[in-house]
Coordinates of N, CA, C and O in Angstrom, one line a residue:
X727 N 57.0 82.2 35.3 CA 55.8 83.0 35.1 C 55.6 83.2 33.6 O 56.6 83.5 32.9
X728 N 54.4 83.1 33.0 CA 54.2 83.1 31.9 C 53.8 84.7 31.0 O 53.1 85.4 31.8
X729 N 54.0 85.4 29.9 CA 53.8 86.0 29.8 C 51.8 86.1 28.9 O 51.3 85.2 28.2
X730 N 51.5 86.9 29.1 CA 49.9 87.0 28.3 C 49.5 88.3 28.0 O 49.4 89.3 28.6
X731 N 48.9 87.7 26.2 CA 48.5 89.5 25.7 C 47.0 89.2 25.4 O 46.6 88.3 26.1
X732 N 46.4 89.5 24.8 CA 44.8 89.9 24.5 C 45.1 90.4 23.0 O 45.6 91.5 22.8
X733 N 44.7 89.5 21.8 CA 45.0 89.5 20.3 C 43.3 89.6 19.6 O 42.5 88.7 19.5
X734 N 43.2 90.9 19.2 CA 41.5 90.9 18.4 C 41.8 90.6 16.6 O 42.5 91.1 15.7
X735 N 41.2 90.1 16.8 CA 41.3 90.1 14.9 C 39.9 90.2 14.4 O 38.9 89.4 14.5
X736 N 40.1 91.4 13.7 CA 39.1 91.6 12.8 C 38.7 90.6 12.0 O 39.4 89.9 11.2
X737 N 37.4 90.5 12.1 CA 36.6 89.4 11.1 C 35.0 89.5 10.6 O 34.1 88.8 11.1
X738 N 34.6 90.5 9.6 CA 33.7 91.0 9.4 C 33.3 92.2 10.0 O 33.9 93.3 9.9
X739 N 32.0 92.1 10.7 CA 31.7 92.9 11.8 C 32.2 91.9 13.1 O 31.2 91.5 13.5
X740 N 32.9 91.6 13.5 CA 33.2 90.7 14.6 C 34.7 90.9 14.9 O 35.6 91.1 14.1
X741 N 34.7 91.0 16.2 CA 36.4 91.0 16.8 C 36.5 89.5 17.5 O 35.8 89.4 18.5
X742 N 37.1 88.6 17.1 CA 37.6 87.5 17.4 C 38.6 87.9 18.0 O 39.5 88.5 17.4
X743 N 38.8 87.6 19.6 CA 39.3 87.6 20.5 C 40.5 86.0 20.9 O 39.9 85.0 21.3
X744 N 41.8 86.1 20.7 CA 42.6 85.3 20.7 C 44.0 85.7 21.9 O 45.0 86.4 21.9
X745 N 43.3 84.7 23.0 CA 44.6 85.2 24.0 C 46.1 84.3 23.4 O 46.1 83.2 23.0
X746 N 47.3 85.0 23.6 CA 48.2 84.4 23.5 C 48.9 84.2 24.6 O 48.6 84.9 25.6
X747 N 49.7 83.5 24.7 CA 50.3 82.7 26.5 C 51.7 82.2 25.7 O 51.7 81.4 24.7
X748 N 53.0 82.6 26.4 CA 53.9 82.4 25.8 C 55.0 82.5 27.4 O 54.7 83.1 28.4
X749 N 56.3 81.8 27.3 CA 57.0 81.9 28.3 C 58.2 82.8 27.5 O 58.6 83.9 27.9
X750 N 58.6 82.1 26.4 CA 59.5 82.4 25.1 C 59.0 82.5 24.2 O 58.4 81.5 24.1
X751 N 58.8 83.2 23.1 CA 58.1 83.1 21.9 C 58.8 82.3 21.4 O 59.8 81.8 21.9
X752 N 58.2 82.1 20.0 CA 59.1 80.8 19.3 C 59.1 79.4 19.3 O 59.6 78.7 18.6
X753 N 58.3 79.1 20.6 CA 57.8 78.1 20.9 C 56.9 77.3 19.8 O 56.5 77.9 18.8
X754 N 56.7 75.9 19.9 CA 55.7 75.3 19.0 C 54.4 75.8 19.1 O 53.9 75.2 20.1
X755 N 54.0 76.3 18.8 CA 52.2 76.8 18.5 C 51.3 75.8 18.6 O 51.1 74.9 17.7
X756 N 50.5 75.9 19.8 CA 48.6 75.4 20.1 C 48.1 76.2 20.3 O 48.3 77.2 20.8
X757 N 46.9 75.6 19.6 CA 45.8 76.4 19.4 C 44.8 75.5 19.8 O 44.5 74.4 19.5
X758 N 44.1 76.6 21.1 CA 43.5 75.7 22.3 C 41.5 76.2 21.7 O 41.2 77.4 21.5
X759 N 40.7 75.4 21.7 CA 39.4 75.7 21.4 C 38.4 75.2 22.1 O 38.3 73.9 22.0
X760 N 37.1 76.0 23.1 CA 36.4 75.6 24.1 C 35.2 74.7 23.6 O 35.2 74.2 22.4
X761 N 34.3 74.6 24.4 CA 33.3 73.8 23.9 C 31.6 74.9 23.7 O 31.6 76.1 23.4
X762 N 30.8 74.5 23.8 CA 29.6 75.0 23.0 C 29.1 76.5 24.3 O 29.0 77.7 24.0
X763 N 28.8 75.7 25.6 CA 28.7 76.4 26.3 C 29.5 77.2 27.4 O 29.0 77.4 28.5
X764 N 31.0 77.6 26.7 CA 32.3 78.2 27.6 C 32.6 79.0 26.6 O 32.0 79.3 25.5
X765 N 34.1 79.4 27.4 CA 34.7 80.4 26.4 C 36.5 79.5 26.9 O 36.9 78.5 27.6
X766 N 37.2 80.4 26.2 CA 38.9 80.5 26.3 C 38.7 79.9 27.9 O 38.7 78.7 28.1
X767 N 38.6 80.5 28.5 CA 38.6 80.6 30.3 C 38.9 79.1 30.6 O 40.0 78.9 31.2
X768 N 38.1 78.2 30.2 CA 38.1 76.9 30.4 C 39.7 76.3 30.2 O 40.0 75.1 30.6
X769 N 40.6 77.4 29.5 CA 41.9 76.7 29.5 C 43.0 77.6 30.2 O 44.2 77.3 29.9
X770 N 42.8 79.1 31.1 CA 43.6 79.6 31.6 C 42.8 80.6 32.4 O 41.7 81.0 32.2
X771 N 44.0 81.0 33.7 CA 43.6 82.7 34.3 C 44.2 83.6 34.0 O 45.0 83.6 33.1
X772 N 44.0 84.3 34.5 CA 44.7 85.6 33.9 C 46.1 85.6 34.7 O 47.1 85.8 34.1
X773 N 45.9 85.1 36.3 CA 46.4 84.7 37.4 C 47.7 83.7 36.8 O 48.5 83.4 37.7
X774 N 48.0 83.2 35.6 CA 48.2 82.0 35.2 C 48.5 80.5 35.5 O 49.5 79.8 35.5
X775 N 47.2 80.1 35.7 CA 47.1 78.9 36.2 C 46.2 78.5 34.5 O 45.9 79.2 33.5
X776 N 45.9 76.9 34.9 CA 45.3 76.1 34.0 C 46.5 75.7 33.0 O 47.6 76.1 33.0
X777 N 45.9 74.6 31.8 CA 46.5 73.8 31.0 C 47.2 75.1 30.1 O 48.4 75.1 29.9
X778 N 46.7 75.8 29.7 CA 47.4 76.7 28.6 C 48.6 77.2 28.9 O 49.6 77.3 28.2
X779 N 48.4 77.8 30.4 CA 49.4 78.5 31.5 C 50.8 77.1 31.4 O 51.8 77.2 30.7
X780 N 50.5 76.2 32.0 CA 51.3 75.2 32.0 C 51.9 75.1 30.9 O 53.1 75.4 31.0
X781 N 51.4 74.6 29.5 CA 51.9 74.6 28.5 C 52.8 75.5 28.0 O 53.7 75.0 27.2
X782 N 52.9 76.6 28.1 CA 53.5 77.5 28.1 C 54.7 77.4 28.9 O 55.7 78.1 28.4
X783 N 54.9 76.9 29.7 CA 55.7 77.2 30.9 C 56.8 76.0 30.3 O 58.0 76.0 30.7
X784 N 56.4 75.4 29.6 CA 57.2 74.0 29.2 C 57.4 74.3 27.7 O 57.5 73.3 26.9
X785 N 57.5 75.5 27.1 CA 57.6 76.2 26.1 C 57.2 76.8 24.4 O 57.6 77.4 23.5
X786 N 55.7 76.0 25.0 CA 55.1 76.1 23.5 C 54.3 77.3 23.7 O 53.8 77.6 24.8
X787 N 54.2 77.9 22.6 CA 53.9 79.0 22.4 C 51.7 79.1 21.9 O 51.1 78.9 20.8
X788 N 51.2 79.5 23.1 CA 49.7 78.9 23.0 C 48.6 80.1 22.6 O 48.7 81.3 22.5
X789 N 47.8 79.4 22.4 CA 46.7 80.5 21.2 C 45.3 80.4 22.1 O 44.3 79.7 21.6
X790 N 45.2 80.7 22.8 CA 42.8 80.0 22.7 C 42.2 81.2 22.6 O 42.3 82.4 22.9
X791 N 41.5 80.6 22.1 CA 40.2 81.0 20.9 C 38.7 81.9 22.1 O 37.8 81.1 22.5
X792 N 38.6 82.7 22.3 CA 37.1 83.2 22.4 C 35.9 83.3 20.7 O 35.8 84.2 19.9
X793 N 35.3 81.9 20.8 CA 34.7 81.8 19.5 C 33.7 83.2 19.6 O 33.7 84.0 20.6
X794 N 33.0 83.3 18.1 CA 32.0 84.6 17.8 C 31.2 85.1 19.0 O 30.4 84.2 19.3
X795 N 31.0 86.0 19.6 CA 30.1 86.5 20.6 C 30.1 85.6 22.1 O 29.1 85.6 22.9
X796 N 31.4 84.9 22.3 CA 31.9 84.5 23.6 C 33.0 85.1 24.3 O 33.8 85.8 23.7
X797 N 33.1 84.8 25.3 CA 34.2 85.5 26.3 C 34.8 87.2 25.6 O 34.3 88.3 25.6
X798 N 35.7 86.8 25.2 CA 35.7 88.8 24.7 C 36.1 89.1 23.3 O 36.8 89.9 22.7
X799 N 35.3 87.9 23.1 CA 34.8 88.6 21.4 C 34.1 89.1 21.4 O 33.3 88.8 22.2
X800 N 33.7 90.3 20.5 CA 32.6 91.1 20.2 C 32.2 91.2 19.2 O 33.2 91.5 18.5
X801 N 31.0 90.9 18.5 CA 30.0 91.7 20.0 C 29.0 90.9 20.3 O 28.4 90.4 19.3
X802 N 28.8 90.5 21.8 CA 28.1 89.1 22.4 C 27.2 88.6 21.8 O 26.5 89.1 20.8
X803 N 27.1 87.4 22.3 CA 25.4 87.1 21.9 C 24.6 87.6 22.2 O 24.4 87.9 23.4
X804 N 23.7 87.8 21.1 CA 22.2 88.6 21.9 C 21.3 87.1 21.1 O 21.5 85.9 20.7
X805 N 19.9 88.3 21.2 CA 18.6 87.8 20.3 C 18.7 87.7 19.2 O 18.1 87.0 18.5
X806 N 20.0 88.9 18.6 CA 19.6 89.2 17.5 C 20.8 88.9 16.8 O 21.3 89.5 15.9
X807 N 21.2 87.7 17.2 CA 22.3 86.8 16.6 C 22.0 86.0 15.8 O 21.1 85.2 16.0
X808 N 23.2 86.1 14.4 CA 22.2 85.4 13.2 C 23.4 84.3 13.4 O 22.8 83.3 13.2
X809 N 24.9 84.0 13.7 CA 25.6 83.3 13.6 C 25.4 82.1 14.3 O 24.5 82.1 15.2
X810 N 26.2 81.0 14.1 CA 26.2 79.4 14.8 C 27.1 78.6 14.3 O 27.9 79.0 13.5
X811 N 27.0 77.5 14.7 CA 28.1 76.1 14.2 C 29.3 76.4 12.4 O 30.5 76.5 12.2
X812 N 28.0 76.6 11.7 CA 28.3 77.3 10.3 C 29.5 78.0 10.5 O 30.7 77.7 10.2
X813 N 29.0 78.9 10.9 CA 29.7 80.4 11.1 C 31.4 80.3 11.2 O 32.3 81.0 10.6
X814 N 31.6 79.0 12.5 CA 32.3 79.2 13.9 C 33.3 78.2 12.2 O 33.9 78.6 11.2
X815 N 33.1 77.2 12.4 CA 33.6 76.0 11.0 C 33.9 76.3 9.8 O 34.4 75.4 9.1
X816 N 33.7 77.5 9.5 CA 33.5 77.8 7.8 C 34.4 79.0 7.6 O 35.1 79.1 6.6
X817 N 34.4 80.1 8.8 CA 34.9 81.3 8.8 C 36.0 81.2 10.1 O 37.2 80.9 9.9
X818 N 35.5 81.7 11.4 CA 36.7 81.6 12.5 C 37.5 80.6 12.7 O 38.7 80.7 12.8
X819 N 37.0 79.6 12.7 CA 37.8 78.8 13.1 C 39.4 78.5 12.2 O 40.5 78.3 12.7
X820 N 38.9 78.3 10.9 CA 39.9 78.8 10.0 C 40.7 80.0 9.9 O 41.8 80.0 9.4
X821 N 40.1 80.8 10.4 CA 40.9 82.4 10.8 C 41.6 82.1 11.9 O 42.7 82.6 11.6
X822 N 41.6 81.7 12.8 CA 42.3 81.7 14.0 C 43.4 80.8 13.2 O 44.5 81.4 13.0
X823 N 43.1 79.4 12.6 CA 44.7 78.9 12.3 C 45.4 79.4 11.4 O 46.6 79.2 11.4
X824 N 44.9 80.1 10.5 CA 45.7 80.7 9.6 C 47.0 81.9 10.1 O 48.2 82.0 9.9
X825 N 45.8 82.7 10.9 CA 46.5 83.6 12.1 C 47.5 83.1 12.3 O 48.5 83.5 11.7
X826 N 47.3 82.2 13.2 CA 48.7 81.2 14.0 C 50.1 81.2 13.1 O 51.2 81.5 13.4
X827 N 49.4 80.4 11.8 CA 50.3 79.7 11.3 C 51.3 81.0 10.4 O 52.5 80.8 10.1
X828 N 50.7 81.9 10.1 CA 50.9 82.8 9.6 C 52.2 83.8 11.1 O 53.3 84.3 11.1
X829 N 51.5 83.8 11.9 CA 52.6 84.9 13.0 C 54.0 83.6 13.0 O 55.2 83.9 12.8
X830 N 53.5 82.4 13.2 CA 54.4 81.7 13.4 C 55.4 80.7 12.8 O 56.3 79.9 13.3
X831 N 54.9 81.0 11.6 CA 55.5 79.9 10.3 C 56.0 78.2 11.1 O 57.0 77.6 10.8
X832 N 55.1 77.7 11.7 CA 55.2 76.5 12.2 C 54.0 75.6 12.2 O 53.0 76.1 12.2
X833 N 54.1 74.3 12.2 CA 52.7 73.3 12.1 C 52.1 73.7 13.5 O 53.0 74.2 14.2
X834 N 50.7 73.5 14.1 CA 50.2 74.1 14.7 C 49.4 72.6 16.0 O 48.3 72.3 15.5
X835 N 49.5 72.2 16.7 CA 48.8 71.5 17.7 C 47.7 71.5 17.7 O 48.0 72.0 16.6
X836 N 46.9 71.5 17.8 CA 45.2 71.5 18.3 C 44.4 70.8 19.7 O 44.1 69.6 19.4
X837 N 44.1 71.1 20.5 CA 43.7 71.5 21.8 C 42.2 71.6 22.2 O 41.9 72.7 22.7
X838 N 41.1 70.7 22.2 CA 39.8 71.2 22.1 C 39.2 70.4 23.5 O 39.3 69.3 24.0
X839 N 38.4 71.7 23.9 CA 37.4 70.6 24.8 C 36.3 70.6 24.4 O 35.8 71.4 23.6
X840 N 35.8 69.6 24.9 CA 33.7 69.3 24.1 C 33.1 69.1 22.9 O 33.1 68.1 22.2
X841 N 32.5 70.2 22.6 CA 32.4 70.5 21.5 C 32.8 70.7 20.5 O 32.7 70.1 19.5
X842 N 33.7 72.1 21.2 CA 34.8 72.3 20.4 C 35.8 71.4 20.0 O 36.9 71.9 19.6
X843 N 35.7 70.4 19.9 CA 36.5 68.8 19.0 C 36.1 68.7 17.7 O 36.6 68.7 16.6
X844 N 34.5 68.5 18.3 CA 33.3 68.3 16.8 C 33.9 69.8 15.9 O 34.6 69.7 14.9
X845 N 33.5 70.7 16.4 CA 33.8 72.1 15.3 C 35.5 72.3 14.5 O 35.9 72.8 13.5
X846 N 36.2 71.8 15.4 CA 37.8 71.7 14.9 C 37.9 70.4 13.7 O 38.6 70.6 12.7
X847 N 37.2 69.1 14.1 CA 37.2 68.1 13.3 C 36.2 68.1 11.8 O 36.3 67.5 10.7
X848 N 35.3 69.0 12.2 CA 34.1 69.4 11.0 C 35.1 70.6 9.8 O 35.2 70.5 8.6
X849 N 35.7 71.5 10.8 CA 36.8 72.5 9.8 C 37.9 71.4 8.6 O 38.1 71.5 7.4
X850 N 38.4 70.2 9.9 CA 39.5 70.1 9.0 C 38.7 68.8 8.1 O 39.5 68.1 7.4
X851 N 37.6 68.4 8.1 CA 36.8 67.8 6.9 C 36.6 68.8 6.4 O 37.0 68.6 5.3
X852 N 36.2 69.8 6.3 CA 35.7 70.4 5.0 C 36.6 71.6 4.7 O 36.2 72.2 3.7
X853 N 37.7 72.1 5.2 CA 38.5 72.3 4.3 C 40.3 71.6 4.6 O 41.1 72.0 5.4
X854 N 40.3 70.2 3.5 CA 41.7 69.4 4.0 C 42.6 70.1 3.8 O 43.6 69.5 4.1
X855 N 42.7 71.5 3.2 CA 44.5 72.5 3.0 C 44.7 72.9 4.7 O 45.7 73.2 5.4
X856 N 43.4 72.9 4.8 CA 43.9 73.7 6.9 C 45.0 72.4 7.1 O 46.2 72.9 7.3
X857 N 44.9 71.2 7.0 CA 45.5 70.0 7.3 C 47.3 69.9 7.4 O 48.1 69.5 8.2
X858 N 47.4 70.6 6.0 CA 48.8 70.6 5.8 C 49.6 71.4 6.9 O 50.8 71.4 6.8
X859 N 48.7 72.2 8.1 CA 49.1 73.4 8.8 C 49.3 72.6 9.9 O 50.0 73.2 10.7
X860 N 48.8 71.3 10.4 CA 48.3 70.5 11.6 C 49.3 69.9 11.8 O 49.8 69.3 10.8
X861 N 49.9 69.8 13.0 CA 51.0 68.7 13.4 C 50.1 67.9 14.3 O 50.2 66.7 14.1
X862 N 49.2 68.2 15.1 CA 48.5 67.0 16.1 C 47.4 67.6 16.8 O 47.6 68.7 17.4
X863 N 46.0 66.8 17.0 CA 44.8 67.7 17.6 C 44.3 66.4 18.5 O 44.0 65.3 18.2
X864 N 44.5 67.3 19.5 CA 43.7 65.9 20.6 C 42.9 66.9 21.7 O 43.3 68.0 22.2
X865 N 41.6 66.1 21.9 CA 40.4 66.4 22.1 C 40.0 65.8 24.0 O 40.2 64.7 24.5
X866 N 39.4 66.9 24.7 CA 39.3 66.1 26.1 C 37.5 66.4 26.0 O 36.9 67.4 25.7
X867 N 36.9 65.1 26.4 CA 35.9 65.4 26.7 C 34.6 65.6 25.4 O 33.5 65.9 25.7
X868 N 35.1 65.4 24.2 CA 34.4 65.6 23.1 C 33.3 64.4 22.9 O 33.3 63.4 23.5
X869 N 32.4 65.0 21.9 CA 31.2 63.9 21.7 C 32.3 63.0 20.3 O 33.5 63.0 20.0
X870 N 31.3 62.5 20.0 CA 31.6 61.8 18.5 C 30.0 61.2 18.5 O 29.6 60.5 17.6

């Protein structure tokens, strides 16, 4: 059985919502990221089922991401949302690995479905120091 907390990190006006999924802490660190129209969910239940649940259970110590105004980040999308792609590539996304790498002092996996490949691969083009943090990112289902 895997254990699971609910991690907010402050980011502007924005709570960036980062579930963690762990069996043992200490584990190797992924950091799991959804695609354009999902959230976290797409890689676990609460119930612990799915890829992240699993991963965990075989001992790495797992991260996914609710990007800006998805799943239980706050505060949702509305109308009157000025954020997008930009935002998610320039600012969070970077924040979540630093996070990681920082609780965990270890190179970090990367985990993306859809979209979320393009936005993980656009980060580590434009800023290459994220890189030095990266042990391996593989992508299910991504465009190119």
């Amino acid at each position: 059985m895997t254990n699971q907390e609910s991690l907010f990190l402050s980011h502007g006006d924005h709570q960036l919502h980062l579930r963690h999924i762990w069996q043992q802490k200490g584990g190797t660190p992924i950091f799991m990221l959804h695609g354009a129209i999902e959230n976290g969910l797409i890689f676990y239940t609460k119930k612990g089922k799915g890829l992240a649940c699993y991963l965990a259970e075989q001992g790495f110590d797992v991260y996914v991401a609710d990007l800006r105004g998805r799943g239980e980040s706050t505060p949702r999308i509305d109308k009157h949302a000025v954020h997008g792609q930009f935002e998610a590539i320039t600012e969070d996304i970077p924040h979540f690995i630093n996070y990681i790498f920082q609780v965990t002092q270890q190179k970090i996996h990367l985990v993306a479905h859809s979209w979320g490949g393009v936005l993980l691969a656009s980060t580590l083009a434009r800023f290459p120091k994220i890189i030095e943090r990266i042990r391996s990112k593989t992508c299910f289902g991504t465009k190119r």
